[in-house]
mmCIF file with all atom_site columns, C-alpha atoms in Angstrom:
data_model
loop_
_atom_site.group_PDB
_atom_site.id
_atom_site.type_symbol
_atom_site.label_atom_id
_atom_site.label_alt_id
_atom_site.label_comp_id
_atom_site.label_asym_id
_atom_site.label_entity_id
_atom_site.label_seq_id
_atom_site.pdbx_PDB_ins_code
_atom_site.Cartn_x
_atom_site.Cartn_y
_atom_site.Cartn_z
_atom_site.occupancy
_atom_site.B_iso_or_equiv
_atom_site.pdbx_formal_charge
_atom_site.auth_seq_id
_atom_site.auth_comp_id
_atom_site.auth_asym_id
_atom_site.auth_atom_id
_atom_site.pdbx_PDB_model_num
ATOM 1   C CA . MET A 1 1   ? 7.192   76.013 -54.200 1.00 37.00 ? 1   MET A CA 1
ATOM 2   C CA . SER A 1 2   ? 5.648   78.522 -51.828 1.00 40.00 ? 2   SER A CA 1
ATOM 3   C CA . SER A 1 3   ? 2.780   80.196 -53.658 1.00 40.00 ? 3   SER A CA 1
ATOM 4   C CA . GLU A 1 4   ? 3.338   79.450 -57.348 1.00 42.00 ? 4   GLU A CA 1
ATOM 5   C CA . SER A 1 5   ? 0.354   78.259 -59.337 1.00 41.00 ? 5   SER A CA 1
ATOM 6   C CA . LYS A 1 6   ? 0.258   74.612 -60.306 1.00 46.00 ? 6   LYS A CA 1
ATOM 7   C CA . SER A 1 7   ? -0.800  75.631 -63.811 1.00 45.00 ? 7   SER A CA 1
ATOM 8   C CA . LYS A 1 8   ? 2.240   77.863 -64.246 1.00 48.00 ? 8   LYS A CA 1
ATOM 9   C CA . PRO A 1 9   ? 5.319   76.181 -62.792 1.00 52.00 ? 9   PRO A CA 1
ATOM 10  C CA . PRO A 1 10  ? 8.208   78.664 -62.674 1.00 77.00 ? 10  PRO A CA 1
ATOM 11  C CA . VAL A 1 11  ? 10.511  76.426 -64.691 1.00 92.00 ? 11  VAL A CA 1
ATOM 12  C CA . GLU A 1 12  ? 12.364  77.735 -67.733 1.00 94.00 ? 12  GLU A CA 1
ATOM 13  C CA . ALA A 1 13  ? 12.583  75.424 -70.744 1.00 94.00 ? 13  ALA A CA 1
ATOM 14  C CA . PRO A 1 14  ? 15.949  74.542 -72.313 1.00 96.00 ? 14  PRO A CA 1
ATOM 15  C CA . LYS A 1 15  ? 17.049  76.976 -74.994 1.00 96.00 ? 15  LYS A CA 1
ATOM 16  C CA . LEU A 1 16  ? 18.154  75.022 -78.046 1.00 95.00 ? 16  LEU A CA 1
ATOM 17  C CA . PRO A 1 17  ? 19.104  76.516 -81.423 1.00 94.00 ? 17  PRO A CA 1
ATOM 18  C CA . ALA A 1 18  ? 16.962  75.743 -84.457 1.00 91.00 ? 18  ALA A CA 1
ATOM 19  C CA . ARG A 1 19  ? 19.760  73.678 -85.986 1.00 94.00 ? 19  ARG A CA 1
ATOM 20  C CA . LEU A 1 20  ? 21.989  71.227 -84.192 1.00 96.00 ? 20  LEU A CA 1
ATOM 21  C CA . THR A 1 21  ? 24.964  69.341 -85.569 1.00 95.00 ? 21  THR A CA 1
ATOM 22  C CA . GLU A 1 22  ? 24.440  65.568 -85.734 1.00 94.00 ? 22  GLU A CA 1
ATOM 23  C CA . LEU A 1 23  ? 27.066  63.853 -83.610 1.00 91.00 ? 23  LEU A CA 1
ATOM 24  C CA . PRO A 1 24  ? 27.351  60.156 -84.522 1.00 84.00 ? 24  PRO A CA 1
ATOM 25  C CA . GLY A 1 25  ? 28.651  57.457 -82.195 1.00 77.00 ? 25  GLY A CA 1
ATOM 26  C CA . PRO A 1 26  ? 30.687  56.005 -80.747 1.00 82.00 ? 26  PRO A CA 1
ATOM 27  C CA . ILE A 1 27  ? 31.351  58.831 -78.309 1.00 88.00 ? 27  ILE A CA 1
ATOM 28  C CA . GLY A 1 28  ? 34.221  58.754 -75.830 1.00 91.00 ? 28  GLY A CA 1
ATOM 29  C CA . LEU A 1 29  ? 34.435  61.189 -72.926 1.00 93.00 ? 29  LEU A CA 1
ATOM 30  C CA . ARG A 1 30  ? 37.542  62.512 -71.202 1.00 95.00 ? 30  ARG A CA 1
ATOM 31  C CA . ASP A 1 31  ? 38.104  64.964 -68.361 1.00 97.00 ? 31  ASP A CA 1
ATOM 32  C CA . GLU A 1 32  ? 36.857  68.487 -69.143 1.00 96.00 ? 32  GLU A CA 1
ATOM 33  C CA . ASP A 1 33  ? 35.469  67.540 -72.569 1.00 96.00 ? 33  ASP A CA 1
ATOM 34  C CA . SER A 1 34  ? 32.906  70.023 -73.906 1.00 96.00 ? 34  SER A CA 1
ATOM 35  C CA . VAL A 1 35  ? 30.092  69.239 -76.348 1.00 95.00 ? 35  VAL A CA 1
ATOM 36  C CA . ARG A 1 36  ? 27.979  72.081 -77.730 1.00 96.00 ? 36  ARG A CA 1
ATOM 37  C CA . ASP A 1 37  ? 25.147  72.647 -80.223 1.00 97.00 ? 37  ASP A CA 1
ATOM 38  C CA . ALA A 1 38  ? 24.752  68.943 -80.996 1.00 96.00 ? 38  ALA A CA 1
ATOM 39  C CA . ARG A 1 39  ? 22.081  66.297 -81.510 1.00 97.00 ? 39  ARG A CA 1
ATOM 40  C CA . ILE A 1 40  ? 23.013  62.814 -80.303 1.00 96.00 ? 40  ILE A CA 1
ATOM 41  C CA . ALA A 1 41  ? 20.533  60.076 -81.177 1.00 96.00 ? 41  ALA A CA 1
ATOM 42  C CA . GLY A 1 42  ? 20.297  56.306 -80.891 1.00 94.00 ? 42  GLY A CA 1
ATOM 43  C CA . VAL A 1 43  ? 23.800  55.649 -79.571 1.00 94.00 ? 43  VAL A CA 1
ATOM 44  C CA . ALA A 1 44  ? 25.201  54.089 -76.409 1.00 94.00 ? 44  ALA A CA 1
ATOM 45  C CA . ILE A 1 45  ? 27.450  56.096 -74.094 1.00 93.00 ? 45  ILE A CA 1
ATOM 46  C CA . GLU A 1 46  ? 28.043  53.634 -71.283 1.00 92.00 ? 46  GLU A CA 1
ATOM 47  C CA . GLY A 1 47  ? 30.523  52.781 -68.565 1.00 91.00 ? 47  GLY A CA 1
ATOM 48  C CA . GLN A 1 48  ? 32.687  55.865 -69.035 1.00 93.00 ? 48  GLN A CA 1
ATOM 49  C CA . GLU A 1 49  ? 34.514  57.772 -66.333 1.00 96.00 ? 49  GLU A CA 1
ATOM 50  C CA . ALA A 1 50  ? 35.463  61.440 -66.608 1.00 96.00 ? 50  ALA A CA 1
ATOM 51  C CA . SER A 1 51  ? 35.336  64.642 -64.577 1.00 97.00 ? 51  SER A CA 1
ATOM 52  C CA . ARG A 1 52  ? 33.905  68.082 -65.392 1.00 97.00 ? 52  ARG A CA 1
ATOM 53  C CA . VAL A 1 53  ? 32.455  67.110 -68.766 1.00 97.00 ? 53  VAL A CA 1
ATOM 54  C CA . SER A 1 54  ? 30.078  69.770 -70.087 1.00 97.00 ? 54  SER A CA 1
ATOM 55  C CA . PHE A 1 55  ? 27.139  69.574 -72.490 1.00 97.00 ? 55  PHE A CA 1
ATOM 56  C CA . GLU A 1 56  ? 25.647  72.861 -73.649 1.00 98.00 ? 56  GLU A CA 1
ATOM 57  C CA . ARG A 1 57  ? 22.673  73.161 -76.023 1.00 98.00 ? 57  ARG A CA 1
ATOM 58  C CA . VAL A 1 58  ? 22.560  69.413 -76.671 1.00 97.00 ? 58  VAL A CA 1
ATOM 59  C CA . SER A 1 59  ? 19.635  67.126 -77.505 1.00 97.00 ? 59  SER A CA 1
ATOM 60  C CA . PHE A 1 60  ? 19.939  63.454 -76.523 1.00 97.00 ? 60  PHE A CA 1
ATOM 61  C CA . GLU A 1 61  ? 17.329  61.234 -78.198 1.00 97.00 ? 61  GLU A CA 1
ATOM 62  C CA . GLY A 1 62  ? 17.037  57.529 -77.429 1.00 97.00 ? 62  GLY A CA 1
ATOM 63  C CA . VAL A 1 63  ? 20.555  57.473 -75.997 1.00 96.00 ? 63  VAL A CA 1
ATOM 64  C CA . THR A 1 64  ? 21.708  54.786 -73.546 1.00 95.00 ? 64  THR A CA 1
ATOM 65  C CA . PHE A 1 65  ? 23.680  56.642 -70.883 1.00 92.00 ? 65  PHE A CA 1
ATOM 66  C CA . ARG A 1 66  ? 23.914  53.881 -68.267 1.00 92.00 ? 66  ARG A CA 1
ATOM 67  C CA . ASP A 1 67  ? 26.660  53.307 -65.710 1.00 94.00 ? 67  ASP A CA 1
ATOM 68  C CA . ASN A 1 68  ? 28.695  56.418 -66.513 1.00 95.00 ? 68  ASN A CA 1
ATOM 69  C CA . ASP A 1 69  ? 30.707  58.062 -63.747 1.00 97.00 ? 69  ASP A CA 1
ATOM 70  C CA . LEU A 1 70  ? 30.783  61.757 -64.668 1.00 96.00 ? 70  LEU A CA 1
ATOM 71  C CA . ALA A 1 71  ? 31.661  63.708 -61.548 1.00 95.00 ? 71  ALA A CA 1
ATOM 72  C CA . ARG A 1 72  ? 30.942  67.460 -61.619 1.00 97.00 ? 72  ARG A CA 1
ATOM 73  C CA . LEU A 1 73  ? 28.997  67.128 -64.872 1.00 97.00 ? 73  LEU A CA 1
ATOM 74  C CA . GLU A 1 74  ? 27.780  70.426 -66.376 1.00 98.00 ? 74  GLU A CA 1
ATOM 75  C CA . LEU A 1 75  ? 24.467  70.427 -68.256 1.00 98.00 ? 75  LEU A CA 1
ATOM 76  C CA . THR A 1 76  ? 23.091  73.677 -69.691 1.00 98.00 ? 76  THR A CA 1
ATOM 77  C CA . ASP A 1 77  ? 20.138  73.855 -72.102 1.00 98.00 ? 77  ASP A CA 1
ATOM 78  C CA . VAL A 1 78  ? 20.015  70.087 -72.534 1.00 98.00 ? 78  VAL A CA 1
ATOM 79  C CA . VAL A 1 79  ? 17.154  67.707 -73.381 1.00 98.00 ? 79  VAL A CA 1
ATOM 80  C CA . PHE A 1 80  ? 17.119  63.960 -72.697 1.00 98.00 ? 80  PHE A CA 1
ATOM 81  C CA . ASP A 1 81  ? 14.278  62.380 -74.680 1.00 98.00 ? 81  ASP A CA 1
ATOM 82  C CA . ARG A 1 82  ? 13.532  58.671 -74.028 1.00 98.00 ? 82  ARG A CA 1
ATOM 83  C CA . CYS A 1 83  ? 17.043  58.056 -72.722 1.00 98.00 ? 83  CYS A CA 1
ATOM 84  C CA . ASP A 1 84  ? 18.292  55.462 -70.236 1.00 97.00 ? 84  ASP A CA 1
ATOM 85  C CA . LEU A 1 85  ? 20.463  56.967 -67.493 1.00 97.00 ? 85  LEU A CA 1
ATOM 86  C CA . SER A 1 86  ? 20.076  54.092 -65.045 1.00 97.00 ? 86  SER A CA 1
ATOM 87  C CA . ASN A 1 87  ? 22.855  53.810 -62.455 1.00 97.00 ? 87  ASN A CA 1
ATOM 88  C CA . ALA A 1 88  ? 24.777  56.734 -63.922 1.00 97.00 ? 88  ALA A CA 1
ATOM 89  C CA . ARG A 1 89  ? 26.792  58.693 -61.352 1.00 97.00 ? 89  ARG A CA 1
ATOM 90  C CA . PHE A 1 90  ? 26.597  62.466 -61.690 1.00 97.00 ? 90  PHE A CA 1
ATOM 91  C CA . GLY A 1 91  ? 27.661  63.459 -58.181 1.00 96.00 ? 91  GLY A CA 1
ATOM 92  C CA . GLY A 1 92  ? 28.115  67.211 -57.774 1.00 97.00 ? 92  GLY A CA 1
ATOM 93  C CA . ALA A 1 93  ? 26.522  67.952 -61.156 1.00 98.00 ? 93  ALA A CA 1
ATOM 94  C CA . ASN A 1 94  ? 25.472  71.477 -62.123 1.00 98.00 ? 94  ASN A CA 1
ATOM 95  C CA . ILE A 1 95  ? 22.270  71.293 -64.184 1.00 98.00 ? 95  ILE A CA 1
ATOM 96  C CA . HIS A 1 96  ? 20.596  74.410 -65.570 1.00 98.00 ? 96  HIS A CA 1
ATOM 97  C CA . ARG A 1 97  ? 17.619  74.525 -67.941 1.00 98.00 ? 97  ARG A CA 1
ATOM 98  C CA . ALA A 1 98  ? 17.344  70.808 -68.658 1.00 98.00 ? 98  ALA A CA 1
ATOM 99  C CA . GLU A 1 99  ? 14.468  68.486 -69.470 1.00 98.00 ? 99  GLU A CA 1
ATOM 100 C CA . PHE A 1 100 ? 14.184  64.716 -68.999 1.00 98.00 ? 100 PHE A CA 1
ATOM 101 C CA . ARG A 1 101 ? 11.286  63.297 -71.043 1.00 98.00 ? 101 ARG A CA 1
ATOM 102 C CA . GLY A 1 102 ? 10.181  59.693 -70.691 1.00 98.00 ? 102 GLY A CA 1
ATOM 103 C CA . CYS A 1 103 ? 13.585  58.643 -69.355 1.00 98.00 ? 103 CYS A CA 1
ATOM 104 C CA . LYS A 1 104 ? 14.733  55.711 -67.225 1.00 98.00 ? 104 LYS A CA 1
ATOM 105 C CA . LEU A 1 105 ? 16.537  57.117 -64.205 1.00 98.00 ? 105 LEU A CA 1
ATOM 106 C CA . MET A 1 106 ? 16.649  54.077 -61.906 1.00 97.00 ? 106 MET A CA 1
ATOM 107 C CA . GLY A 1 107 ? 19.469  54.491 -59.424 1.00 97.00 ? 107 GLY A CA 1
ATOM 108 C CA . LEU A 1 108 ? 20.715  57.715 -61.032 1.00 97.00 ? 108 LEU A CA 1
ATOM 109 C CA . ASP A 1 109 ? 23.099  59.446 -58.616 1.00 98.00 ? 109 ASP A CA 1
ATOM 110 C CA . LEU A 1 110 ? 22.580  63.206 -58.396 1.00 98.00 ? 110 LEU A CA 1
ATOM 111 C CA . SER A 1 111 ? 23.891  63.573 -54.869 1.00 98.00 ? 111 SER A CA 1
ATOM 112 C CA . ASP A 1 112 ? 25.286  67.028 -54.040 1.00 98.00 ? 112 ASP A CA 1
ATOM 113 C CA . ALA A 1 113 ? 24.013  68.262 -57.420 1.00 98.00 ? 113 ALA A CA 1
ATOM 114 C CA . MET A 1 114 ? 22.609  71.710 -58.079 1.00 98.00 ? 114 MET A CA 1
ATOM 115 C CA . LEU A 1 115 ? 19.465  71.773 -60.239 1.00 98.00 ? 115 LEU A CA 1
ATOM 116 C CA . ARG A 1 116 ? 18.008  74.996 -61.590 1.00 98.00 ? 116 ARG A CA 1
ATOM 117 C CA . ASN A 1 117 ? 15.038  75.081 -64.008 1.00 98.00 ? 117 ASN A CA 1
ATOM 118 C CA . VAL A 1 118 ? 14.871  71.330 -64.554 1.00 98.00 ? 118 VAL A CA 1
ATOM 119 C CA . ARG A 1 119 ? 11.843  69.298 -65.689 1.00 98.00 ? 119 ARG A CA 1
ATOM 120 C CA . PHE A 1 120 ? 11.339  65.571 -65.170 1.00 98.00 ? 120 PHE A CA 1
ATOM 121 C CA . LEU A 1 121 ? 8.378   64.407 -67.266 1.00 98.00 ? 121 LEU A CA 1
ATOM 122 C CA . GLU A 1 122 ? 7.026   60.825 -67.254 1.00 98.00 ? 122 GLU A CA 1
ATOM 123 C CA . CYS A 1 123 ? 10.298  59.423 -65.914 1.00 98.00 ? 123 CYS A CA 1
ATOM 124 C CA . GLN A 1 124 ? 10.992  56.132 -64.132 1.00 98.00 ? 124 GLN A CA 1
ATOM 125 C CA . GLY A 1 125 ? 13.224  57.149 -61.257 1.00 97.00 ? 125 GLY A CA 1
ATOM 126 C CA . GLU A 1 126 ? 13.089  54.428 -58.623 1.00 97.00 ? 126 GLU A CA 1
ATOM 127 C CA . TYR A 1 127 ? 16.002  54.782 -56.172 1.00 98.00 ? 127 TYR A CA 1
ATOM 128 C CA . VAL A 1 128 ? 17.167  58.057 -57.746 1.00 98.00 ? 128 VAL A CA 1
ATOM 129 C CA . ASN A 1 129 ? 19.682  59.655 -55.373 1.00 98.00 ? 129 ASN A CA 1
ATOM 130 C CA . LEU A 1 130 ? 19.274  63.371 -54.620 1.00 98.00 ? 130 LEU A CA 1
ATOM 131 C CA . ARG A 1 131 ? 20.991  63.376 -51.234 1.00 97.00 ? 131 ARG A CA 1
ATOM 132 C CA . PHE A 1 132 ? 22.250  66.830 -50.237 1.00 98.00 ? 132 PHE A CA 1
ATOM 133 C CA . ALA A 1 133 ? 21.150  68.172 -53.640 1.00 98.00 ? 133 ALA A CA 1
ATOM 134 C CA . ASP A 1 134 ? 20.022  71.786 -54.095 1.00 98.00 ? 134 ASP A CA 1
ATOM 135 C CA . LEU A 1 135 ? 16.835  72.024 -56.180 1.00 98.00 ? 135 LEU A CA 1
ATOM 136 C CA . LYS A 1 136 ? 15.269  75.304 -57.240 1.00 97.00 ? 136 LYS A CA 1
ATOM 137 C CA . GLN A 1 137 ? 12.541  75.714 -59.857 1.00 97.00 ? 137 GLN A CA 1
ATOM 138 C CA . VAL A 1 138 ? 12.244  72.001 -60.539 1.00 97.00 ? 138 VAL A CA 1
ATOM 139 C CA . LEU A 1 139 ? 9.189   70.143 -61.837 1.00 97.00 ? 139 LEU A CA 1
ATOM 140 C CA . PHE A 1 140 ? 8.458   66.425 -61.410 1.00 97.00 ? 140 PHE A CA 1
ATOM 141 C CA . GLU A 1 141 ? 5.388   65.440 -63.418 1.00 97.00 ? 141 GLU A CA 1
ATOM 142 C CA . ASP A 1 142 ? 3.907   61.946 -63.861 1.00 98.00 ? 142 ASP A CA 1
ATOM 143 C CA . CYS A 1 143 ? 7.067   60.395 -62.432 1.00 98.00 ? 143 CYS A CA 1
ATOM 144 C CA . PHE A 1 144 ? 7.711   57.142 -60.580 1.00 97.00 ? 144 PHE A CA 1
ATOM 145 C CA . LEU A 1 145 ? 10.101  58.011 -57.721 1.00 98.00 ? 145 LEU A CA 1
ATOM 146 C CA . ARG A 1 146 ? 9.602   55.103 -55.355 1.00 97.00 ? 146 ARG A CA 1
ATOM 147 C CA . ARG A 1 147 ? 12.339  54.867 -52.749 1.00 97.00 ? 147 ARG A CA 1
ATOM 148 C CA . ALA A 1 148 ? 13.965  58.020 -54.098 1.00 98.00 ? 148 ALA A CA 1
ATOM 149 C CA . ASP A 1 149 ? 16.479  59.565 -51.691 1.00 98.00 ? 149 ASP A CA 1
ATOM 150 C CA . PHE A 1 150 ? 16.049  63.276 -50.900 1.00 97.00 ? 150 PHE A CA 1
ATOM 151 C CA . TYR A 1 151 ? 17.917  63.093 -47.587 1.00 97.00 ? 151 TYR A CA 1
ATOM 152 C CA . THR A 1 152 ? 18.816  66.624 -46.432 1.00 97.00 ? 152 THR A CA 1
ATOM 153 C CA . ALA A 1 153 ? 18.068  68.011 -49.894 1.00 98.00 ? 153 ALA A CA 1
ATOM 154 C CA . LYS A 1 154 ? 17.213  71.694 -50.254 1.00 97.00 ? 154 LYS A CA 1
ATOM 155 C CA . LEU A 1 155 ? 13.892  72.215 -52.044 1.00 97.00 ? 155 LEU A CA 1
ATOM 156 C CA . GLN A 1 156 ? 12.794  75.627 -53.259 1.00 95.00 ? 156 GLN A CA 1
ATOM 157 C CA . SER A 1 157 ? 10.030  76.185 -55.823 1.00 94.00 ? 157 SER A CA 1
ATOM 158 C CA . VAL A 1 158 ? 9.787   72.431 -56.397 1.00 96.00 ? 158 VAL A CA 1
ATOM 159 C CA . LEU A 1 159 ? 6.540   71.210 -57.944 1.00 96.00 ? 159 LEU A CA 1
ATOM 160 C CA . LEU A 1 160 ? 5.351   67.592 -57.737 1.00 96.00 ? 160 LEU A CA 1
ATOM 161 C CA . ARG A 1 161 ? 2.486   66.594 -60.029 1.00 96.00 ? 161 ARG A CA 1
ATOM 162 C CA . ARG A 1 162 ? 1.140   63.056 -59.957 1.00 97.00 ? 162 ARG A CA 1
ATOM 163 C CA . VAL A 1 163 ? 4.336   61.596 -58.527 1.00 97.00 ? 163 VAL A CA 1
ATOM 164 C CA . ASP A 1 164 ? 4.648   58.170 -56.873 1.00 97.00 ? 164 ASP A CA 1
ATOM 165 C CA . LEU A 1 165 ? 6.850   58.840 -53.828 1.00 96.00 ? 165 LEU A CA 1
ATOM 166 C CA . ASP A 1 166 ? 6.163   55.637 -51.926 1.00 96.00 ? 166 ASP A CA 1
ATOM 167 C CA . GLY A 1 167 ? 9.048   54.773 -49.620 1.00 95.00 ? 167 GLY A CA 1
ATOM 168 C CA . ALA A 1 168 ? 10.978  57.952 -50.435 1.00 96.00 ? 168 ALA A CA 1
ATOM 169 C CA . GLN A 1 169 ? 13.616  59.217 -47.994 1.00 96.00 ? 169 GLN A CA 1
ATOM 170 C CA . LEU A 1 170 ? 12.873  62.816 -46.965 1.00 95.00 ? 170 LEU A CA 1
ATOM 171 C CA . ALA A 1 171 ? 14.506  62.942 -43.544 1.00 94.00 ? 171 ALA A CA 1
ATOM 172 C CA . GLY A 1 172 ? 16.307  66.200 -42.917 1.00 95.00 ? 172 GLY A CA 1
ATOM 173 C CA . THR A 1 173 ? 14.566  67.912 -45.830 1.00 96.00 ? 173 THR A CA 1
ATOM 174 C CA . LYS A 1 174 ? 12.536  71.004 -44.976 1.00 95.00 ? 174 LYS A CA 1
ATOM 175 C CA . LEU A 1 175 ? 9.118   70.687 -46.640 1.00 94.00 ? 175 LEU A CA 1
ATOM 176 C CA . ASP A 1 176 ? 7.726   74.132 -45.849 1.00 93.00 ? 176 ASP A CA 1
ATOM 177 C CA . GLY A 1 177 ? 5.604   75.188 -48.840 1.00 93.00 ? 177 GLY A CA 1
ATOM 178 C CA . ILE A 1 178 ? 6.102   71.869 -50.668 1.00 95.00 ? 178 ILE A CA 1
ATOM 179 C CA . ASP A 1 179 ? 2.794   70.469 -51.935 1.00 94.00 ? 179 ASP A CA 1
ATOM 180 C CA . LEU A 1 180 ? 2.570   66.681 -51.634 1.00 94.00 ? 180 LEU A CA 1
ATOM 181 C CA . SER A 1 181 ? -1.200  66.559 -52.101 1.00 93.00 ? 181 SER A CA 1
ATOM 182 C CA . ASP A 1 182 ? -0.881  65.318 -55.697 1.00 93.00 ? 182 ASP A CA 1
ATOM 183 C CA . CYS A 1 183 ? 1.573   62.546 -54.763 1.00 95.00 ? 183 CYS A CA 1
ATOM 184 C CA . ASP A 1 184 ? 0.941   58.866 -54.106 1.00 94.00 ? 184 ASP A CA 1
ATOM 185 C CA . PHE A 1 185 ? 2.579   57.122 -51.136 1.00 92.00 ? 185 PHE A CA 1
ATOM 186 C CA . ASN A 1 186 ? 1.811   54.708 -48.344 1.00 88.00 ? 186 ASN A CA 1
ATOM 187 C CA . THR A 1 187 ? 4.942   55.410 -46.388 1.00 88.00 ? 187 THR A CA 1
ATOM 188 C CA . LEU A 1 188 ? 7.707   58.022 -46.280 1.00 90.00 ? 188 LEU A CA 1
ATOM 189 C CA . ALA A 1 189 ? 10.860  58.428 -44.232 1.00 90.00 ? 189 ALA A CA 1
ATOM 190 C CA . VAL A 1 190 ? 10.340  61.886 -42.808 1.00 89.00 ? 190 VAL A CA 1
ATOM 191 C CA . GLU A 1 191 ? 10.963  63.771 -39.567 1.00 89.00 ? 191 GLU A CA 1
ATOM 192 C CA . ALA A 1 192 ? 8.105   65.546 -37.821 1.00 86.00 ? 192 ALA A CA 1
ATOM 193 C CA . GLU A 1 193 ? 9.948   68.863 -37.496 1.00 89.00 ? 193 GLU A CA 1
ATOM 194 C CA . ASP A 1 194 ? 10.498  69.005 -41.272 1.00 90.00 ? 194 ASP A CA 1
ATOM 195 C CA . LEU A 1 195 ? 6.756   68.786 -42.043 1.00 88.00 ? 195 LEU A CA 1
ATOM 196 C CA . ARG A 1 196 ? 5.907   72.277 -40.789 1.00 88.00 ? 196 ARG A CA 1
ATOM 197 C CA . GLY A 1 197 ? 4.203   74.138 -43.643 1.00 91.00 ? 197 GLY A CA 1
ATOM 198 C CA . CYS A 1 198 ? 3.997   71.051 -45.896 1.00 90.00 ? 198 CYS A CA 1
ATOM 199 C CA . ILE A 1 199 ? 0.792   70.840 -47.946 1.00 91.00 ? 199 ILE A CA 1
ATOM 200 C CA . ILE A 1 200 ? -1.052  67.508 -47.930 1.00 88.00 ? 200 ILE A CA 1
ATOM 201 C CA . SER A 1 201 ? -4.516  66.266 -48.858 1.00 89.00 ? 201 SER A CA 1
ATOM 202 C CA . ARG A 1 202 ? -7.120  65.177 -46.314 1.00 82.00 ? 202 ARG A CA 1
ATOM 203 C CA . GLY A 1 203 ? -6.694  61.616 -47.510 1.00 81.00 ? 203 GLY A CA 1
ATOM 204 C CA . GLN A 1 204 ? -2.968  61.734 -46.758 1.00 82.00 ? 204 GLN A CA 1
ATOM 205 C CA . ALA A 1 205 ? -3.537  62.780 -43.151 1.00 78.00 ? 205 ALA A CA 1
ATOM 206 C CA . SER A 1 206 ? -4.092  59.152 -42.140 1.00 75.00 ? 206 SER A CA 1
ATOM 207 C CA . VAL A 1 207 ? -0.769  58.179 -43.732 1.00 74.00 ? 207 VAL A CA 1
ATOM 208 C CA . PHE A 1 208 ? 1.104   60.723 -41.638 1.00 74.00 ? 208 PHE A CA 1
ATOM 209 C CA . ALA A 1 209 ? -0.886  59.728 -38.554 1.00 71.00 ? 209 ALA A CA 1
ATOM 210 C CA . ASN A 1 210 ? 0.297   56.151 -39.039 1.00 69.00 ? 210 ASN A CA 1
ATOM 211 C CA . LEU A 1 211 ? 3.883   57.298 -39.560 1.00 69.00 ? 211 LEU A CA 1
ATOM 212 C CA . PHE A 1 212 ? 3.929   59.025 -36.193 1.00 67.00 ? 212 PHE A CA 1
ATOM 213 C CA . GLY A 1 213 ? 1.766   56.558 -34.276 1.00 62.00 ? 213 GLY A CA 1
ATOM 214 C CA . LEU A 1 214 ? -1.253  58.854 -34.063 1.00 54.00 ? 214 LEU A CA 1
ATOM 215 C CA . VAL A 1 215 ? -4.864  57.714 -34.003 1.00 58.00 ? 215 VAL A CA 1
ATOM 216 C CA . LEU A 1 216 ? -7.433  59.586 -36.094 1.00 58.00 ? 216 LEU A CA 1
ATOM 217 C CA . LYS A 1 217 ? -10.883 59.650 -34.541 1.00 59.00 ? 217 LYS A CA 1
ATOM 218 C CA . GLU A 1 218 ? -13.870 59.764 -36.869 1.00 64.00 ? 218 GLU A CA 1
#
């Protein structure tokens, strides 16, 4: 997020066709299943295990997606609207042009995932796991990400608007050009060498001083 304007985040929206086929439940998933051009609403897809499942041009509305283990998941042009993905495991996922609106993401595992043009809007994401993930052109807006794990994540063109990051793990994550001034936190796990070029507010300076044992003199 080097020099992009806050009013114009460089994040492409999902591209969905005007008409989608209604896909009723129950829905079972197997390795390498592919779902395309579908609307899935008000069903539960829980506790399933499969690898390399792909969803392309799919709208999920009010879907319970908890506790699924979907390694190497592929999401392209997908919207999750008011869905519950708590404790789902999407390690190594490839997510391109996706939007999460008003979703529960507590404990969601996106470790080693690649995210391109992804929006998280008004989501509850406490303990979300983005360890070693690669994020480019990603927007977090009005999100609750307390104790989220970004350990050694790669952040490029990542925008954080009104995000609660208290207790987040950012060690090993280069924050050059990342603007934290609109975020709320009392403590972060972060390494001094990774803060070079990070943008913070004057009010946050005391937080970082406390983190590193510094004393601010009035």
